[in-house]
Short mmCIF file of C-alpha atoms in Angstrom, two decimals:
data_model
loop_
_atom_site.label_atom_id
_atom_site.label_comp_id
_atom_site.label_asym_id
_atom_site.label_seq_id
_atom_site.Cartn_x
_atom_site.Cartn_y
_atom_site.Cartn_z
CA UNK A 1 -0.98 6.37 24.13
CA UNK A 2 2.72 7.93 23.22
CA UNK A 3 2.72 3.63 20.76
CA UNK A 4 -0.54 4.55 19.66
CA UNK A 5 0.27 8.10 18.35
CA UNK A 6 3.51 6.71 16.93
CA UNK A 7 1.65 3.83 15.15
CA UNK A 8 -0.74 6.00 12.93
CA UNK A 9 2.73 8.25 12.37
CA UNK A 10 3.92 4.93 10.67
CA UNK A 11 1.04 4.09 8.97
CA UNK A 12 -0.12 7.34 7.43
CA UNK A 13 3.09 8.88 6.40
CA UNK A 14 6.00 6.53 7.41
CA UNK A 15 5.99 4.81 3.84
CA UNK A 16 6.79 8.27 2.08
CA UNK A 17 8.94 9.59 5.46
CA UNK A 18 11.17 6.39 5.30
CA UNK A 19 11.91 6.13 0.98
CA UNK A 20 12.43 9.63 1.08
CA UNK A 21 14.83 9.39 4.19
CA UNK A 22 16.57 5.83 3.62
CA UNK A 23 16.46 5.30 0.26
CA UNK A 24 14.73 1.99 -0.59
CA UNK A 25 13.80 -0.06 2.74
CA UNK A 26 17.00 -2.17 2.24
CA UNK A 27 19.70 0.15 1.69
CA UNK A 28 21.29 -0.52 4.73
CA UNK A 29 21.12 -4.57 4.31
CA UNK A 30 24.50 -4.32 2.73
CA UNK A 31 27.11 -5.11 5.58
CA UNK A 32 25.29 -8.51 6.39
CA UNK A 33 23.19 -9.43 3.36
CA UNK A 34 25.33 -8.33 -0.04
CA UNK A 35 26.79 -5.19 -1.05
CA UNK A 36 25.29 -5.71 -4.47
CA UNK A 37 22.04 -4.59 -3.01
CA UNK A 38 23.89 -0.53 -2.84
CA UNK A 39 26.58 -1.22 -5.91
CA UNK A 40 25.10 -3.20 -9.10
CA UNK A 41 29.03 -3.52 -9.54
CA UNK A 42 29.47 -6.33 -7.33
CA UNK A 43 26.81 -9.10 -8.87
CA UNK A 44 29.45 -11.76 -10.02
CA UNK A 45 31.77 -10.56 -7.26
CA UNK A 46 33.64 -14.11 -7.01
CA UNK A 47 33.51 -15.71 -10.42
CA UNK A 48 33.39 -19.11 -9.04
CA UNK A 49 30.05 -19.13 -7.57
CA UNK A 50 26.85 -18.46 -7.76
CA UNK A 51 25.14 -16.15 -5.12
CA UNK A 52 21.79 -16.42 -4.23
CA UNK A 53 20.70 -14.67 -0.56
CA UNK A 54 17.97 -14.40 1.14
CA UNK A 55 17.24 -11.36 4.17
CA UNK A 56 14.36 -10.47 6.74
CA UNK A 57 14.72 -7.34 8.73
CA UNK A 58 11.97 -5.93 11.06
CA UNK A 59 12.33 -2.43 12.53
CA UNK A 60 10.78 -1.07 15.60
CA UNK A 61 9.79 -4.36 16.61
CA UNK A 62 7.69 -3.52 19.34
CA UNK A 63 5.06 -1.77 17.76
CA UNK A 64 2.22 -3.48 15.64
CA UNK A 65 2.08 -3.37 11.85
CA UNK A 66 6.27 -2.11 12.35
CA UNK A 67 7.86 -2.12 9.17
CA UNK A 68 9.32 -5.03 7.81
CA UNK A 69 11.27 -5.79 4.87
CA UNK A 70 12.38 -8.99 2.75
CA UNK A 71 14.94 -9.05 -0.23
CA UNK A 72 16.37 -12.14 -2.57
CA UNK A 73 19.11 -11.67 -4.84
CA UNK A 74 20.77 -14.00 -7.51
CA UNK A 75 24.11 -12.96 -9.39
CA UNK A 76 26.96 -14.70 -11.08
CA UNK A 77 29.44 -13.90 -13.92
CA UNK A 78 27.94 -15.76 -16.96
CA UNK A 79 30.18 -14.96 -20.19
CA UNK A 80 33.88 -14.74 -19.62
CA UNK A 81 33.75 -11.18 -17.35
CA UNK A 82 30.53 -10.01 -17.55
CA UNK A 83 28.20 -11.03 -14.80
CA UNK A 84 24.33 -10.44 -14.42
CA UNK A 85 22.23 -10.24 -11.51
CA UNK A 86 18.84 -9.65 -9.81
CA UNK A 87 17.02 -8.96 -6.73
CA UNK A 88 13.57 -9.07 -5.71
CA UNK A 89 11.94 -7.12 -2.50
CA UNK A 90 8.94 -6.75 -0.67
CA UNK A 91 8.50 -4.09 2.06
CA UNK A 92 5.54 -4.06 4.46
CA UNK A 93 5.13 -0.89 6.50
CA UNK A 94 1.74 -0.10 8.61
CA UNK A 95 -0.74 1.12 6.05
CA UNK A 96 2.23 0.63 2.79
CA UNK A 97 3.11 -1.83 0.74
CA UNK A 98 6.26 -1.82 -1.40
CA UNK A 99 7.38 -4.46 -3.79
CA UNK A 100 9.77 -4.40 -6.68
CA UNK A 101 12.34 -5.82 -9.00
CA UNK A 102 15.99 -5.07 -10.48
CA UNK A 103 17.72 -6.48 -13.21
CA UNK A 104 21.89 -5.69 -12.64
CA UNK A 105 24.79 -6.22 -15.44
CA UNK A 106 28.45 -5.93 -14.13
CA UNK A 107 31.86 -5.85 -15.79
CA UNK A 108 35.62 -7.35 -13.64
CA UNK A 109 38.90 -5.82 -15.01
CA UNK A 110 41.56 -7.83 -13.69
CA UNK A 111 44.33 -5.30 -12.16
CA UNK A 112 47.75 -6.59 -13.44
CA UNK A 113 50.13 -7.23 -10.27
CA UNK A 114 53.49 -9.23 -9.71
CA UNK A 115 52.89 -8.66 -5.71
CA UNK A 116 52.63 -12.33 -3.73
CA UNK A 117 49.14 -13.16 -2.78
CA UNK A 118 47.79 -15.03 -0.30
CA UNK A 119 45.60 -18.05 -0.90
CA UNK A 120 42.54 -16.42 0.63
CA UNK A 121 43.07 -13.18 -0.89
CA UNK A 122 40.41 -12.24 -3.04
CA UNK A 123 41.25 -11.23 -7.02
CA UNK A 124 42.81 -7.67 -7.53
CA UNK A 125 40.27 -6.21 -9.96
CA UNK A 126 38.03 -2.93 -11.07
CA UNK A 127 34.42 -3.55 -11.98
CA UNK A 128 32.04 -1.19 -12.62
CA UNK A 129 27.74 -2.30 -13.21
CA UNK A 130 24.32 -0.65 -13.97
CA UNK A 131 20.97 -2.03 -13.29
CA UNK A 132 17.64 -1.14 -13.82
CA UNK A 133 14.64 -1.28 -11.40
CA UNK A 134 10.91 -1.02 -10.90
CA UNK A 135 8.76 -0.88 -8.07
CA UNK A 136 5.50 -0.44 -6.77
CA UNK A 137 4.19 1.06 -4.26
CA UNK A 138 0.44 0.72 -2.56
CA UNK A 139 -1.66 2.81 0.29
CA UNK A 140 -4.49 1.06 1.77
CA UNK A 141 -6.40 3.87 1.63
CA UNK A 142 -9.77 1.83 3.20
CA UNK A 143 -7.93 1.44 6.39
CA UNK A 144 -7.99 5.51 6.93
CA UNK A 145 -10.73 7.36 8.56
CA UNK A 146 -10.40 10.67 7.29
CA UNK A 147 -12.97 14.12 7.76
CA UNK A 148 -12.48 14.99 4.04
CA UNK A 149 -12.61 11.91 2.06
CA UNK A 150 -11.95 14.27 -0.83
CA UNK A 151 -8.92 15.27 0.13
CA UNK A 152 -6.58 15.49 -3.11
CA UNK A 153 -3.52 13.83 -0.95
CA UNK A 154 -5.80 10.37 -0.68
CA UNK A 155 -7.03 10.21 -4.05
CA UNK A 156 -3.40 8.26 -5.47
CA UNK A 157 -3.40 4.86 -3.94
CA UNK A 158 -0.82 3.29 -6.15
CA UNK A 159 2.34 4.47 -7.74
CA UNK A 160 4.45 2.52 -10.16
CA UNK A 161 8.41 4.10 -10.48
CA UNK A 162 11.49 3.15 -12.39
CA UNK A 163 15.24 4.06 -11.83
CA UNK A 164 18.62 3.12 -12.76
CA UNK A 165 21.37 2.72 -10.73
CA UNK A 166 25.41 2.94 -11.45
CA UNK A 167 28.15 2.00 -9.63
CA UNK A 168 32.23 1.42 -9.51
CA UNK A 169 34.54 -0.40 -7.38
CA UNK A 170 37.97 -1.99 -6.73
CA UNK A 171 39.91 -4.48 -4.92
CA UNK A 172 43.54 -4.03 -4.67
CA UNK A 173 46.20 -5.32 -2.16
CA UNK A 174 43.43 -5.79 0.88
CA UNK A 175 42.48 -2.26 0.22
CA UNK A 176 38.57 -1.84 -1.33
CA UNK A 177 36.16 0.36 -1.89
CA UNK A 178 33.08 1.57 -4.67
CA UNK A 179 31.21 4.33 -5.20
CA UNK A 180 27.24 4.31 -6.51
CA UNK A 181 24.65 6.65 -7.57
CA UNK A 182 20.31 4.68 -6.92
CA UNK A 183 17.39 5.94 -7.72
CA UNK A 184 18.31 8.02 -10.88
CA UNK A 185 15.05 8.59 -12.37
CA UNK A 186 14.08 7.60 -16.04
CA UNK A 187 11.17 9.91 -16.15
CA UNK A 188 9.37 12.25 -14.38
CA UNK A 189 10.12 11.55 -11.21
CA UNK A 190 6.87 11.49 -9.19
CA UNK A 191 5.79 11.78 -5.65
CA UNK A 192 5.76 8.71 -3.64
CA UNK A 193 3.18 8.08 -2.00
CA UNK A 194 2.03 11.49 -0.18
CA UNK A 195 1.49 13.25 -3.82
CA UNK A 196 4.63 16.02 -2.86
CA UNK A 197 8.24 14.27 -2.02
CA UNK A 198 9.67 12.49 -4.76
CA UNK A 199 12.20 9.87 -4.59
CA UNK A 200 15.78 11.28 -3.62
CA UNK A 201 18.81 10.32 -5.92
CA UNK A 202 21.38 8.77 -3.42
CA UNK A 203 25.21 8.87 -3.34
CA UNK A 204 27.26 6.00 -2.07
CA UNK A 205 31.07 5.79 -1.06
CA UNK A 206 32.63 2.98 0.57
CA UNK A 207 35.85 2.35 1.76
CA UNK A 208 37.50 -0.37 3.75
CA UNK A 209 40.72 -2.16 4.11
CA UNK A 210 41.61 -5.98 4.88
CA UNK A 211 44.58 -6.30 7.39
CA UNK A 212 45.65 -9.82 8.23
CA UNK A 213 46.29 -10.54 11.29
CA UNK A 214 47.81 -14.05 11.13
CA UNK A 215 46.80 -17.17 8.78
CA UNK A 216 43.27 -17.55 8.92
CA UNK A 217 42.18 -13.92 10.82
CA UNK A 218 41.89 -10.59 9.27
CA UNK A 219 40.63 -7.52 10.73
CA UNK A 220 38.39 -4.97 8.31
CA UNK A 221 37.54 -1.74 9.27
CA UNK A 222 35.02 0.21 6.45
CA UNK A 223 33.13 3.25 6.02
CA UNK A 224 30.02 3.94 4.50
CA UNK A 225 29.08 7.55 3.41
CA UNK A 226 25.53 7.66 1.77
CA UNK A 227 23.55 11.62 0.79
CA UNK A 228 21.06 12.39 -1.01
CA UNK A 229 19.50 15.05 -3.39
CA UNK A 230 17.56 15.87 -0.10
CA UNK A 231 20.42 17.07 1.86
CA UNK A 232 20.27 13.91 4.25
CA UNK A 233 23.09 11.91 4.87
CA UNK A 234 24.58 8.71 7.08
CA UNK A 235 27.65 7.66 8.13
CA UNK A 236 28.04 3.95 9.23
CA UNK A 237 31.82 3.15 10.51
CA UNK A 238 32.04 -0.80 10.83
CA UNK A 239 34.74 -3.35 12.09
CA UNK A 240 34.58 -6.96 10.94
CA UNK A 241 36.67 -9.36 12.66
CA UNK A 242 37.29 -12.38 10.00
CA UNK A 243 38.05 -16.17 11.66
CA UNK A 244 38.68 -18.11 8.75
CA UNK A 245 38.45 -22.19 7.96
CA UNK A 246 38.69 -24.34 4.68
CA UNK A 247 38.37 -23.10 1.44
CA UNK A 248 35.84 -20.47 -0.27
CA UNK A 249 36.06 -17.81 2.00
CA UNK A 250 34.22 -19.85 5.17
CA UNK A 251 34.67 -18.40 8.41
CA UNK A 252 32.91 -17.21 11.18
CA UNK A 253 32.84 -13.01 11.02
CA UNK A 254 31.92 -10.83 14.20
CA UNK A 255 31.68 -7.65 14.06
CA UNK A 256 29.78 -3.90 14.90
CA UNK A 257 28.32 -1.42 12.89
CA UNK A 258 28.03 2.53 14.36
CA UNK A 259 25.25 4.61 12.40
CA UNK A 260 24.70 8.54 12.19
CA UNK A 261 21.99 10.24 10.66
CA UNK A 262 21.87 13.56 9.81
CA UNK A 263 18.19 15.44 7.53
CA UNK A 264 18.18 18.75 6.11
CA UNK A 265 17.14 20.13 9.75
CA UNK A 266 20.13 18.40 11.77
CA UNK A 267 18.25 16.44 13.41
CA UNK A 268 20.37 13.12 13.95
CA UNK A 269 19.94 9.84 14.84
CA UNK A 270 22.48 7.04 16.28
CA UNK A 271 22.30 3.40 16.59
CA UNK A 272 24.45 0.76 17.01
CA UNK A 273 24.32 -2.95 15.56
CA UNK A 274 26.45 -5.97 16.41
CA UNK A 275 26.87 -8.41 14.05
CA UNK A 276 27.28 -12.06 13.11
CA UNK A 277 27.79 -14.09 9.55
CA UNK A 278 28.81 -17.97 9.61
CA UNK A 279 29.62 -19.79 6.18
CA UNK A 280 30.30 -23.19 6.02
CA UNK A 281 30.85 -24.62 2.54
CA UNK A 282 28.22 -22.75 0.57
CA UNK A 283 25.54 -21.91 3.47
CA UNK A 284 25.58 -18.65 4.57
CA UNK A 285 23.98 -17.63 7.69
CA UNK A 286 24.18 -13.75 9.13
CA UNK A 287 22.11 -11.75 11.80
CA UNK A 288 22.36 -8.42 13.14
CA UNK A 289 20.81 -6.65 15.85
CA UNK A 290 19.82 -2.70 15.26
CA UNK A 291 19.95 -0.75 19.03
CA UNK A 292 18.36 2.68 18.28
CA UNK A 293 19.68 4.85 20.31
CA UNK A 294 17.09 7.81 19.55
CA UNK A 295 13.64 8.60 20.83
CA UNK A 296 11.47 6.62 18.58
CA UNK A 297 13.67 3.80 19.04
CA UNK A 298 13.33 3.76 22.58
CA UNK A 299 9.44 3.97 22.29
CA UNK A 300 9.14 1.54 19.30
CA UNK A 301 12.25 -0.92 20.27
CA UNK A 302 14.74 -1.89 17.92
CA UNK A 303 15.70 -3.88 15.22
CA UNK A 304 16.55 -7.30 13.46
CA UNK A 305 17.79 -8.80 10.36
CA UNK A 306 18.52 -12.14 9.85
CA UNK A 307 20.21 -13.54 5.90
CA UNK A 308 20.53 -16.92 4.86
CA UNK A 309 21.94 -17.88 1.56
CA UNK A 310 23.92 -20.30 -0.34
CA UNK A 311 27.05 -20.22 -2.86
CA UNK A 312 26.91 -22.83 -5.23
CA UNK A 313 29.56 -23.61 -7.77
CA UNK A 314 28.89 -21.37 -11.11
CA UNK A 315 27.48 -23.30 -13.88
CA UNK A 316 27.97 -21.05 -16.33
CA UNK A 317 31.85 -20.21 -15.80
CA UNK A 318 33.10 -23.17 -13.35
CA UNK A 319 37.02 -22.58 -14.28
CA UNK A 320 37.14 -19.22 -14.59
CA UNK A 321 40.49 -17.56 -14.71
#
């Protein structure tokens, strides 16, 4: 009974609950997927490829109809600096559907240094990006047996929103971070999906540091800090263990990610997820594992999210220095 209750939860109001809580469904894809998915900054990253990934996450996997989420994203540097990029995503969740598109323009400064570098150290640079996106979003409203079919909250069935995003960051001497503001609106910025709560503006920091350990193995610790116009806020505190073989950045990574919630009521949520990415040559294979360690999750189970992309060698810029 308790799954059944928390099953029409999801499917009446969860779509609104969730954006309004999370941010878009794949916010927190970053730490296996790519970080350009919370910081248009980083499409074109490494000028030598281009990125194109691939992710599937399903939360609360043991209930029906749970929500699930898939994103693609494609970015390279094109014209000497200046990199473009874009990302596609479809969310399902119960009685919801969400499914949009961003378009993402970056800019790498090169940070001047006469410090020794290591061969797999990445470039010390400042970049900072904008993009642009659009989404829509859908409530089956045939699937809902109400009393008052009238009622003014069921008349909307599909909303249609646009934002723009900003973001910084830098690389410098193993230490990195960025900072990004989503979901600025370009308009009025109307209610999703339950005709009251809009769309929250969210605020991204970041913050990590590369130590190496010995040829081949680093160790990077990170924080994420993410609020929103809402008053809600999370804290993930990660630790990436880097094994590293060959060229291009392969290795096998293994790591954990710790999450706190906190909503304008203090009501907080925890979970932990272990991780693991593989690259070999350009294929690049990660999974994670979400263990909720709140009441819902222990009623609705936890979570996956499996990526799978591939580097390949940038046409557009395939000697770039």
């Amino acid at each position: 009974m308790r799954k059944i209750l928390l099953i029409a939860i999801i499917g009446i109001v969860g779509s609104s609950n969730l954006v309004a809580q999370e941010g878009l469904p794949f916010y927190n894809h970053y730490l296996v997927s790519d970080r350009y998915l919370i910081n248009p900054s980083y499409a074109g990253a490494n000028p030598e490829v281009l990125s194109v990934t691939g992710s599937y996450r399903n939360q609360w996997a043991d209930l029906p109809e749970s929500p699930n989420t898939q994103t693609v994203s494609v970015h390279a540097t094109v014209v000497d600096r200046l990199a473009f990029g874009l990302y596609v995503f479809n969310d399902e969740n119960g009685l919801t559907s969400l499914r949009g598109i961003n378009l993402s323009a970056a800019y790498h400064i090169p940070i001047s240094s006469r410090r020794d570098m290591y061969e797999d150290e990445e470039e010390d640079k400042f970049s900072f990006g904008l993009s642009y996106n659009t989404f829509q979003q859908v409530l089956d409203l045939d699937r809902i047996n109400v009393n008052q079919p009238n009622d003014p909250l069921l008349r909307e069935d599909t909303y249609n929103l646009s934002y723009f995003n900003l973001g910084i960051s830098f690389n410098y001497a193993g230490l990195f971070g960025g900072v990004s503001v989503l979901d600025i609106p370009l308009a009025q910025n109307e209610a999703v999906a339950d005709g009251i709560e809009p769309l929250p503006t969210w605020y991204y920091l970041m913050l990590g540091y590369k130590f190496r350990v010995t040829e081949g193995i680093n160790l990077e610790p990170s924080l994420v800090m993410n609020l929103n116009s809402n008053s809600e806020r999370h804290l993930d505190l990660n630790l990436i263990s880097h094994i590293g073989f060959g060229e291009r950045q392969q290795g096998l990574d293994l790591g954990v990610s710790y999450r706190q919630d906190m909503d304008k009521n203090g009501s907080q949520g925890l979970s932990v997820s272990p991780l693991v990415k593989l690259k070999i040559g350009g294929l690049k294979l990660g999974m994670s594992y979400d263990i909720g360690l709140s009441d819902i999750a222990t009623e609705a189970g936890n979570g996956i999210l499996f990526s799978l992309g591939y580097d390949f060698s940038n046409p557009f810029n395939p000697d770039f220095r």
